[in-house]
PDB file of C-alpha atoms in Angstrom:
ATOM      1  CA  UNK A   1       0.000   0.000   0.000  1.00  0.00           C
ATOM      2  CA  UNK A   2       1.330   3.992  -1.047  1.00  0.00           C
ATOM      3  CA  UNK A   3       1.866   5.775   1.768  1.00  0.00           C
ATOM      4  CA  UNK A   4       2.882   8.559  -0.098  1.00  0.00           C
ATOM      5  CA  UNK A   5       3.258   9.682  -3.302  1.00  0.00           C
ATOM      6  CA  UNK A   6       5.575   7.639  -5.428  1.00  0.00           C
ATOM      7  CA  UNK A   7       8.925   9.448  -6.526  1.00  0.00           C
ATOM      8  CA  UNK A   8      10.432   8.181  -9.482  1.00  0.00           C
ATOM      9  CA  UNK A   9      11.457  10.912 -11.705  1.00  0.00           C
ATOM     10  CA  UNK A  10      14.348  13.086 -10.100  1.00  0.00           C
ATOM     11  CA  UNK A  11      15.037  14.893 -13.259  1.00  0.00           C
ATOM     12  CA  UNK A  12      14.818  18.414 -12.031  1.00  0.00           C
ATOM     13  CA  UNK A  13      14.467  18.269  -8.473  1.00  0.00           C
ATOM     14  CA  UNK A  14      16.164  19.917  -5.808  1.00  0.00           C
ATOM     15  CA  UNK A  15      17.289  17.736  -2.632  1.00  0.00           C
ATOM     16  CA  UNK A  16      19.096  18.528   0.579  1.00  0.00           C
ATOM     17  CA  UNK A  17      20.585  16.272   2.493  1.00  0.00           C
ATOM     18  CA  UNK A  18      21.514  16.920   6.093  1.00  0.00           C
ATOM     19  CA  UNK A  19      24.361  15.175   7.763  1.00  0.00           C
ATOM     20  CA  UNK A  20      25.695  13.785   4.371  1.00  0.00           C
ATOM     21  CA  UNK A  21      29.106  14.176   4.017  1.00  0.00           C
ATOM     22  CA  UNK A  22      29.934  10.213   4.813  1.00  0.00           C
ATOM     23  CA  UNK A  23      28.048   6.621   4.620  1.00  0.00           C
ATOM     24  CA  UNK A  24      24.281   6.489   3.991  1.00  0.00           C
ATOM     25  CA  UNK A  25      23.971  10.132   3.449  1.00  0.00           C
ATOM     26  CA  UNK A  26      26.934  10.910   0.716  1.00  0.00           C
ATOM     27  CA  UNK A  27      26.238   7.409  -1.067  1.00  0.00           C
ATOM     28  CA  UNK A  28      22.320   8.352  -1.182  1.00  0.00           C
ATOM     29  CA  UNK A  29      23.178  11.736  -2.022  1.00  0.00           C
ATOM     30  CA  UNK A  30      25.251  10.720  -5.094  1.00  0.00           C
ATOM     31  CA  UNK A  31      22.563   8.130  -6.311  1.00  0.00           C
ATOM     32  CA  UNK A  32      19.677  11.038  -6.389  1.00  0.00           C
ATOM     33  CA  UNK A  33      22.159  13.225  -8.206  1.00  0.00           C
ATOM     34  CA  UNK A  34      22.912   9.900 -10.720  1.00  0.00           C
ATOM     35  CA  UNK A  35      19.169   9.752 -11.074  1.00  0.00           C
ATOM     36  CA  UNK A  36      19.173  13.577 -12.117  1.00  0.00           C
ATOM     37  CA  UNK A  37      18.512  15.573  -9.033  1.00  0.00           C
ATOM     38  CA  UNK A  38      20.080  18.458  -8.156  1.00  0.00           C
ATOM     39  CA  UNK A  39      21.426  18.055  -4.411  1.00  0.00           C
ATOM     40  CA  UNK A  40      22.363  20.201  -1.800  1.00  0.00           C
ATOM     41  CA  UNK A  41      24.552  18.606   0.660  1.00  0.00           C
ATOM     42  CA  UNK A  42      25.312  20.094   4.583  1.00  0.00           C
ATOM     43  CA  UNK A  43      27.397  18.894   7.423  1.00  0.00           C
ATOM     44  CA  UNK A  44      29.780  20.350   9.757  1.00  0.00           C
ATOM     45  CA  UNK A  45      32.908  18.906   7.983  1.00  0.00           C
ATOM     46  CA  UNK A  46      32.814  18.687   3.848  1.00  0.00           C
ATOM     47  CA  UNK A  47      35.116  15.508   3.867  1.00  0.00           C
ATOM     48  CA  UNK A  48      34.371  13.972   0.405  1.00  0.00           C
ATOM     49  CA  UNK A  49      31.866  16.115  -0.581  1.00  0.00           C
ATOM     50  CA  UNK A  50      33.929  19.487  -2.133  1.00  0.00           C
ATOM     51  CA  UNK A  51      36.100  17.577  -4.876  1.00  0.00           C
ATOM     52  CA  UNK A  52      32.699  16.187  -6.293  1.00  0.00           C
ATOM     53  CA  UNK A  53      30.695  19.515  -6.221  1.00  0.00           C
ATOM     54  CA  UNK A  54      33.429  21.382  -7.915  1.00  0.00           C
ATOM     55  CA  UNK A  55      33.221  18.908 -10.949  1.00  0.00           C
ATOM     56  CA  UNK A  56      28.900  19.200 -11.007  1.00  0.00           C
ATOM     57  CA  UNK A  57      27.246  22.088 -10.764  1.00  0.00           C
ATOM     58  CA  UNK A  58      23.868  20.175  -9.779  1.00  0.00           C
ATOM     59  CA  UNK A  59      25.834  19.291  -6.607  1.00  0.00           C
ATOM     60  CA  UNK A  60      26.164  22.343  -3.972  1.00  0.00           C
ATOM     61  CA  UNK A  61      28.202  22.144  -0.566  1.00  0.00           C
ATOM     62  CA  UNK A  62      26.615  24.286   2.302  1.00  0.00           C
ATOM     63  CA  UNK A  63      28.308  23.826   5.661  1.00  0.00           C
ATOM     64  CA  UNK A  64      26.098  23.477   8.460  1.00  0.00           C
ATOM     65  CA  UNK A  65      26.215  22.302  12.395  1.00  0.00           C
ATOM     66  CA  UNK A  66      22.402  21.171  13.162  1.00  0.00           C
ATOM     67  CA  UNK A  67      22.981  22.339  16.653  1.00  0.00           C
ATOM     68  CA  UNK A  68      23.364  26.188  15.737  1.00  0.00           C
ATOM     69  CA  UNK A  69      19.647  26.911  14.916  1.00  0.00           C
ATOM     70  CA  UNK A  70      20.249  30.324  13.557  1.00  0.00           C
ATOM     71  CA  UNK A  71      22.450  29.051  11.202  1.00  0.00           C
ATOM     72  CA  UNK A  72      20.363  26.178  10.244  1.00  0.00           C
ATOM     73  CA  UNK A  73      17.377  28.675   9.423  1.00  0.00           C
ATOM     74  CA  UNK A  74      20.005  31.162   7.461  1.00  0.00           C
ATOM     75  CA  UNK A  75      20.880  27.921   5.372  1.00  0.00           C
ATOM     76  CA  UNK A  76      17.418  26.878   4.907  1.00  0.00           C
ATOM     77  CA  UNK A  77      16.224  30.537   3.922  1.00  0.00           C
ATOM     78  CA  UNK A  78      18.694  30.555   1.693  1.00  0.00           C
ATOM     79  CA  UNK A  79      18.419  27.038  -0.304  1.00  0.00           C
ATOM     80  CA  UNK A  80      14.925  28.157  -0.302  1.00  0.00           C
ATOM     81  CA  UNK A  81      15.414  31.563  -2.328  1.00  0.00           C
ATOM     82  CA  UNK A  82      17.453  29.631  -4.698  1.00  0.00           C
ATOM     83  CA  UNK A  83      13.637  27.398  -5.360  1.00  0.00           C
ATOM     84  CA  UNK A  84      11.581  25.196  -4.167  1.00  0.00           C
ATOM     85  CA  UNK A  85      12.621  21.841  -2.153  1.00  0.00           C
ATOM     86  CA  UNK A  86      11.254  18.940  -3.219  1.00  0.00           C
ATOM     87  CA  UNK A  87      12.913  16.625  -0.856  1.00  0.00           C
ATOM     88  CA  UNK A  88      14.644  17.203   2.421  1.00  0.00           C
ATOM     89  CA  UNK A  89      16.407  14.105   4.201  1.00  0.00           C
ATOM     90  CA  UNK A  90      17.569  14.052   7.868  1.00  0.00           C
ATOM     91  CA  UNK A  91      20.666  11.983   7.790  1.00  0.00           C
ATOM     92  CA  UNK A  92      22.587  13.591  10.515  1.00  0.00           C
ATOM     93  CA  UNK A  93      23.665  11.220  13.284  1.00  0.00           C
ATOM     94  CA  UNK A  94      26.063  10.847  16.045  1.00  0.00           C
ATOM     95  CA  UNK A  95      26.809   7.502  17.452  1.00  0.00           C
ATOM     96  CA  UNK A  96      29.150   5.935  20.297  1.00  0.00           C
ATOM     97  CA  UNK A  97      28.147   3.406  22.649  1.00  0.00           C
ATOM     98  CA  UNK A  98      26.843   3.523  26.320  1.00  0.00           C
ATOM     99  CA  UNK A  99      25.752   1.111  28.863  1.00  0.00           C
ATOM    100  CA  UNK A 100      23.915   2.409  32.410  1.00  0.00           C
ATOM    101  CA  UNK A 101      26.450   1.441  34.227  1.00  0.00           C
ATOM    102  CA  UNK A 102      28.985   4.026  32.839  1.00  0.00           C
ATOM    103  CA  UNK A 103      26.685   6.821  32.308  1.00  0.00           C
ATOM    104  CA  UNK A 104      28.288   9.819  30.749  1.00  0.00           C
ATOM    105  CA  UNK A 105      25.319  12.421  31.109  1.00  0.00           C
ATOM    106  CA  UNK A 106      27.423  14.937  28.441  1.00  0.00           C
ATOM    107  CA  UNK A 107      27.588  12.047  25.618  1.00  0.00           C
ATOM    108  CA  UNK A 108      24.144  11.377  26.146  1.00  0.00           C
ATOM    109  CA  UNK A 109      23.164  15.236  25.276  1.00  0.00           C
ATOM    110  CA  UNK A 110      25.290  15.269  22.080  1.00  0.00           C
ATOM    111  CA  UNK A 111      22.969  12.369  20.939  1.00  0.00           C
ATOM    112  CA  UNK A 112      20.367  14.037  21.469  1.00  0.00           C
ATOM    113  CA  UNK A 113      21.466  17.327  20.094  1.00  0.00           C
ATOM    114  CA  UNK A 114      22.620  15.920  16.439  1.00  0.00           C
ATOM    115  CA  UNK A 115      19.849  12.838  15.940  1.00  0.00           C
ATOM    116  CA  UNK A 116      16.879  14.609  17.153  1.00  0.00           C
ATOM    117  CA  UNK A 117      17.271  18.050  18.061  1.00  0.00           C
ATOM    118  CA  UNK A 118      18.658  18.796  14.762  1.00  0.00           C
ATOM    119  CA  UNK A 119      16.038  17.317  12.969  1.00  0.00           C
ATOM    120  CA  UNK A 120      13.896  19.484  14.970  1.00  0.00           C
ATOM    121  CA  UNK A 121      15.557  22.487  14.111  1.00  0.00           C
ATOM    122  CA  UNK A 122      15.583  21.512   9.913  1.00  0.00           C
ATOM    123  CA  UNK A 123      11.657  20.811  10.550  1.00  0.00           C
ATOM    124  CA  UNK A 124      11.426  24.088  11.743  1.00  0.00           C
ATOM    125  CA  UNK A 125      12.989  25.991   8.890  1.00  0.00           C
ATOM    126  CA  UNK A 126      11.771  23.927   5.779  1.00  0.00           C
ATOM    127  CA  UNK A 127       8.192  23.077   6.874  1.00  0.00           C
ATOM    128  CA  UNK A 128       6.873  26.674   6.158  1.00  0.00           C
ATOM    129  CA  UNK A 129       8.095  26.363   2.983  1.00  0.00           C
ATOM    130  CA  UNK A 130       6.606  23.206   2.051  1.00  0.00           C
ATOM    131  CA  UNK A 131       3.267  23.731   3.697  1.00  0.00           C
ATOM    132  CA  UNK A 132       3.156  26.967   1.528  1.00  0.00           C
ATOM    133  CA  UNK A 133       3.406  25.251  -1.241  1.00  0.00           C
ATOM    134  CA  UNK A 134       1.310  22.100  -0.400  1.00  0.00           C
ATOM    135  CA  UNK A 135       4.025  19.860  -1.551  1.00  0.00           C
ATOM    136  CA  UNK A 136       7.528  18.569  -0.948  1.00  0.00           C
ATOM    137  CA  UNK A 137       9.172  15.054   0.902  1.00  0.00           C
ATOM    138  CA  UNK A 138      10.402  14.986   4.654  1.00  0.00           C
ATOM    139  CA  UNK A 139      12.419  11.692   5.167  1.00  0.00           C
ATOM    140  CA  UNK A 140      14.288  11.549   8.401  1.00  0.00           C
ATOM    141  CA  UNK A 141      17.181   8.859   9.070  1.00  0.00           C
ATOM    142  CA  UNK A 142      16.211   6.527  11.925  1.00  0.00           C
ATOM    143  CA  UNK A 143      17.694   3.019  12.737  1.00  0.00           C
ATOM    144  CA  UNK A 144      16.287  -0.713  13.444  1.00  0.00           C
ATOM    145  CA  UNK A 145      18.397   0.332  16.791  1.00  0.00           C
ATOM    146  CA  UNK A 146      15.415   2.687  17.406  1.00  0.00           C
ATOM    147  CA  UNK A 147      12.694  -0.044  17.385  1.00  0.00           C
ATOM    148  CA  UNK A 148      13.611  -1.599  20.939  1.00  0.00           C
ATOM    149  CA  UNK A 149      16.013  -1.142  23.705  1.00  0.00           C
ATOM    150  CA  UNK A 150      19.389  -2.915  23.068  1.00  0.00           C
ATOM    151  CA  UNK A 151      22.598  -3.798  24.765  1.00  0.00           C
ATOM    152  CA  UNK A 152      25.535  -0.665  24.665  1.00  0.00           C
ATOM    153  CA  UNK A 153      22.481   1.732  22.866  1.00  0.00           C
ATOM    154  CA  UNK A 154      21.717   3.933  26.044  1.00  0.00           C
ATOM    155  CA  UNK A 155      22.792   6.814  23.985  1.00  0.00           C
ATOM    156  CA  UNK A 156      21.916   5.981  20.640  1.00  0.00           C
ATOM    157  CA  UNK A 157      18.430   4.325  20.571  1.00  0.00           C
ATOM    158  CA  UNK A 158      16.406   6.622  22.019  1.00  0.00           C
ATOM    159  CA  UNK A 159      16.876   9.463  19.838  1.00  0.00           C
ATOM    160  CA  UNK A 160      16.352   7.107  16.820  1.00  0.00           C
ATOM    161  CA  UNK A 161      13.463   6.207  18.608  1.00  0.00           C
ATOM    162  CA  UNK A 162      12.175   9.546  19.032  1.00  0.00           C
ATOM    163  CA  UNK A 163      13.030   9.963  15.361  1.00  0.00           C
ATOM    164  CA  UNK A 164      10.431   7.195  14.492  1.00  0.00           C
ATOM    165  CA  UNK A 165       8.085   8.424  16.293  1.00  0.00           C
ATOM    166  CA  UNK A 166       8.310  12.064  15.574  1.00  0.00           C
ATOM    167  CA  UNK A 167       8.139  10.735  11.706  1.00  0.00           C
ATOM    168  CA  UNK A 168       4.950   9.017  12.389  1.00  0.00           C
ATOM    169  CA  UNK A 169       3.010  12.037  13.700  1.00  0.00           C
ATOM    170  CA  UNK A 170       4.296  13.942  10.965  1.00  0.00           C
ATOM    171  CA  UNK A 171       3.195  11.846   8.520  1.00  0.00           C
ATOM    172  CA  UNK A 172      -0.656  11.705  10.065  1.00  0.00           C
ATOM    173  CA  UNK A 173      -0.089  15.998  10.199  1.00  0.00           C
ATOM    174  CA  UNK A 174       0.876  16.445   6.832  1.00  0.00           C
ATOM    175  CA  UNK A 175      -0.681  13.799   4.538  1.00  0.00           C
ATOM    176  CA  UNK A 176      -3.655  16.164   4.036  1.00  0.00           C
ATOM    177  CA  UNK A 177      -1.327  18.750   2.815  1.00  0.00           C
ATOM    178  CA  UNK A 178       0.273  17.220   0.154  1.00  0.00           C
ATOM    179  CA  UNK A 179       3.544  16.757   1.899  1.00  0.00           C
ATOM    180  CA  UNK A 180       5.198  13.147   1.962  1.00  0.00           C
ATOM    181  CA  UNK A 181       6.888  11.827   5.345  1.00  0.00           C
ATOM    182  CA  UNK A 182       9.258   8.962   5.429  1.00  0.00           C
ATOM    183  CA  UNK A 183      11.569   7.360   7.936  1.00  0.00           C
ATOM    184  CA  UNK A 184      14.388   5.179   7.202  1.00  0.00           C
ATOM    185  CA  UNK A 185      15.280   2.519   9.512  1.00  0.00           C
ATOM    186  CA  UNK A 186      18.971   0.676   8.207  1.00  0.00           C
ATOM    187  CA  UNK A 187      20.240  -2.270   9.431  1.00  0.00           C
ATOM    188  CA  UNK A 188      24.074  -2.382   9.523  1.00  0.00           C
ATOM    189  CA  UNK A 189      25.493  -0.221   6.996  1.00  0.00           C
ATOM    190  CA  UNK A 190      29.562  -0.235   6.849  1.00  0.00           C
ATOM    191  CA  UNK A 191      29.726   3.809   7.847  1.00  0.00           C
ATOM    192  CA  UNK A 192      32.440   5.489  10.165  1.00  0.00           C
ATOM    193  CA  UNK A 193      29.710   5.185  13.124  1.00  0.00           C
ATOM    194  CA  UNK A 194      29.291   1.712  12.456  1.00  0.00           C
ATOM    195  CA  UNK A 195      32.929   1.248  12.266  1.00  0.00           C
ATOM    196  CA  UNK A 196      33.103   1.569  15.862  1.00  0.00           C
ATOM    197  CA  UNK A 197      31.684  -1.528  16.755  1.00  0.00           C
ATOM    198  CA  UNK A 198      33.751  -4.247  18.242  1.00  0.00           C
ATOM    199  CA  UNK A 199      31.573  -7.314  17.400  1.00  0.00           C
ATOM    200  CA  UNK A 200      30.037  -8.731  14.245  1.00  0.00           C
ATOM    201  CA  UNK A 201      27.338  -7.058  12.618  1.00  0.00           C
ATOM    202  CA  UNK A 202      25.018  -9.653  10.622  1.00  0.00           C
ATOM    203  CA  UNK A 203      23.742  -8.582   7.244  1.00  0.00           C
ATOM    204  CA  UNK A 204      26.401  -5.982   6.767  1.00  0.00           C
ATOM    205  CA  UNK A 205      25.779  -3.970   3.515  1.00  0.00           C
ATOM    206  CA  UNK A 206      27.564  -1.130   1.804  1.00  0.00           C
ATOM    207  CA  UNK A 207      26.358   2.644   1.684  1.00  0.00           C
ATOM    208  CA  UNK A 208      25.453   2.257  -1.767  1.00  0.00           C
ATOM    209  CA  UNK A 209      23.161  -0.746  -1.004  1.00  0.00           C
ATOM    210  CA  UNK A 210      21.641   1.399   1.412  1.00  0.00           C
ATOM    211  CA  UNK A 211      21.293   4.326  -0.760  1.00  0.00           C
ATOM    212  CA  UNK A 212      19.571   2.041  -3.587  1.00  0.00           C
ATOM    213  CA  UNK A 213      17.169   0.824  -1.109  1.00  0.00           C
ATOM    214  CA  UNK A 214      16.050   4.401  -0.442  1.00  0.00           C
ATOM    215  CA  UNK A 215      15.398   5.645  -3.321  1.00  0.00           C
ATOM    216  CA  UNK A 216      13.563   2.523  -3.876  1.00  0.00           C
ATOM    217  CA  UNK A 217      11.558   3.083  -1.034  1.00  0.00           C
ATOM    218  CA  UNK A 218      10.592   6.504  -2.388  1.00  0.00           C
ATOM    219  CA  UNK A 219       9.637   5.244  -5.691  1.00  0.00           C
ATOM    220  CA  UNK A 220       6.988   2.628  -4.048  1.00  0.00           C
ATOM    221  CA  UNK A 221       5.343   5.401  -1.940  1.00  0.00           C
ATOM    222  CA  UNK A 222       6.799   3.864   1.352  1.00  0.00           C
ATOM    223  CA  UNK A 223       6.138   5.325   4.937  1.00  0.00           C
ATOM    224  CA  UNK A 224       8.441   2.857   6.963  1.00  0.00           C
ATOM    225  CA  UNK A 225      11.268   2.043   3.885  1.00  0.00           C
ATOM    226  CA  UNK A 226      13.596  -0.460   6.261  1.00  0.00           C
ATOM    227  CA  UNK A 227      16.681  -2.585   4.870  1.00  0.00           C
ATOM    228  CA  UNK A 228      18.361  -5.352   4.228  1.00  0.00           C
ATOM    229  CA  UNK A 229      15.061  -7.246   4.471  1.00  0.00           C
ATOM    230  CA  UNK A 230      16.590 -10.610   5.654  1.00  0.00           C
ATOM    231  CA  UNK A 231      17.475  -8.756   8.917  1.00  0.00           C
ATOM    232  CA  UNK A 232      15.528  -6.394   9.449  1.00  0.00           C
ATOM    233  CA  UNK A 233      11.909  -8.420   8.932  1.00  0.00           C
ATOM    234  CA  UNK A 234      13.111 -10.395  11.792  1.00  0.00           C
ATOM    235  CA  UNK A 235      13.593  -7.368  14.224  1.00  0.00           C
ATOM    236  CA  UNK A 236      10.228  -6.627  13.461  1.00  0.00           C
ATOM    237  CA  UNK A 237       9.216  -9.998  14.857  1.00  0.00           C
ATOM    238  CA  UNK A 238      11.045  -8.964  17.459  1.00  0.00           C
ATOM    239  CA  UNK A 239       9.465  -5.981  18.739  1.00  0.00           C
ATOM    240  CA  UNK A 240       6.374  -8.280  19.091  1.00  0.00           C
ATOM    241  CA  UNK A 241       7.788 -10.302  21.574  1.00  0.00           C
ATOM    242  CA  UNK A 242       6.668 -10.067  25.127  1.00  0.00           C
ATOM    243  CA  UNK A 243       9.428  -8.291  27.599  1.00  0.00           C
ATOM    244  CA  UNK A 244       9.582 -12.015  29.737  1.00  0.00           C
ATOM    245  CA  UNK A 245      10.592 -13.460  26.344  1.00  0.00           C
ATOM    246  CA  UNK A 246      12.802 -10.403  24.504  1.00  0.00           C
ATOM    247  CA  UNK A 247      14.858  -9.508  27.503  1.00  0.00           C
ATOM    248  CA  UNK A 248      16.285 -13.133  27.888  1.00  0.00           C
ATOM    249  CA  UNK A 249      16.315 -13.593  24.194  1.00  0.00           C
ATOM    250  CA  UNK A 250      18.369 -10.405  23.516  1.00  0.00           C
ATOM    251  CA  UNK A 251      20.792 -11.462  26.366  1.00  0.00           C
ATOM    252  CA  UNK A 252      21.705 -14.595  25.010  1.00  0.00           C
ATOM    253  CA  UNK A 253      22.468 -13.556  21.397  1.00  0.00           C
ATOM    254  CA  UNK A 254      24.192 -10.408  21.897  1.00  0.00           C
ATOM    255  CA  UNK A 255      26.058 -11.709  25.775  1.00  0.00           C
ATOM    256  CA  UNK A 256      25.392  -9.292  27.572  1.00  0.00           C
TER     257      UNK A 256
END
């Protein structure tokens, strides 16, 4: 079932990407532009991102830290004076892992400053925009780590799953204004945040992968577009599972 509508043309259309100077966000950002979009791309730090916008001139570099609201609504004001945006994607995320029982209260903050507060504050500058127009995309970057509470994700999963959520009453808000909402929830994608990890991560794809998947997602209307399916459809399963039954369960595959 459509969700929203379909996307499958990006001849013409202007996209920004938050928090895409690496993994999911560059890769995805470089298949829209294959696909014939023209995309903006923002971070703090331009890493790979200013040797390929000085060769295309459908591929802009705007520097931006998601925590500095003012300049997050002088970036948006200004992408927006430039035209219209069709698509805006949240991919802005900040990731290191933390148990209760070393509890760093400052970490836990930045988390929630770059994977939800941000998103708040690019929300806040692009919706007027969009609900001007009666039209545009909001997709905002979640994870499967989001969809229950997991072992070293103290920091991590709750913002992604106040991400989810925040997507899903957005979506019931604005699908009478002809403005699409989408959240995407990866698996393990090989990124620098990912890199961190110290055990094996099963179903392991590459950015690219991920980025297909996405823009797959967007051409079949999807609310919830989630990847790679042979993981991820069991996690679902998962969050079904009574708490006597996931607790133990969880404990015995991951060891801790």
């Amino acid at each position: 079932m459509q969700l929203n509508t379909p996307i499958t043309d990006w001849q013409g259309r202007r996209v920004w990407l938050v928090g895409a100077s690496t993994g999911i966000g560059l890769a995805c950002a470089q298949a829209l532009r294959a696909a014939g979009a023209h995309v903006i791309v923002s971070a703090r730090n331009p890493q790979g991102v200013l040797d390929w916008a000085a060769q295309d001139a459908h591929v802009q570099w705007r520097a931006l830290d998601v925590s500095d609201p003012e300049q997050v609504q002088a970036t948006a004001k200004a992408l927006q004076a430039e035209g219209p945006l069709d698509l805006v994607v949240y991919a802005a995320g900040y990731y290191r892992a933390q148990r209760a029982t070393a509890i760093d209260l400052d970490d836990l903050l930045q988390h929630d400053k770059v994977n939800y507060q941000g998103a708040l504050q690019v929300l806040h500058a692009v919706l007027p925009g969009m609900l001007a127009r009666q039209n545009g995309h909001i997709s905002l970057l979640s994870s499967v780590a989001g969809w229950r509470g997991l072992p070293n994700g103290l920091a991590y999963g709750p913002t992604k799953a106040a991400l989810t959520h925040l997507a899903e009453t957005l979506y019931m808000d604005l699908q009478d204004q002809g403005i699409g909402v989408s959240v995407v929830n990866p698996g393990f994608v090989a990124t620098p945040l990912t890199a961190q990890n110290e055990f094996t991560m099963p179903a392991l794809i590459s950015p690219e992968q991920a980025a297909r998947d996405m823009l797959k997602g967007w051409a079949q209307g999807q609310f919830d577009i989630h990847f790679p399916k042979r993981f991820t459809l069991w996690l679902k399963l998962l969050r079904l599972l009574p708490y006597r039954l996931y607790f133990p369960l969880v404990r015995k595959f991951t060891g801790l």
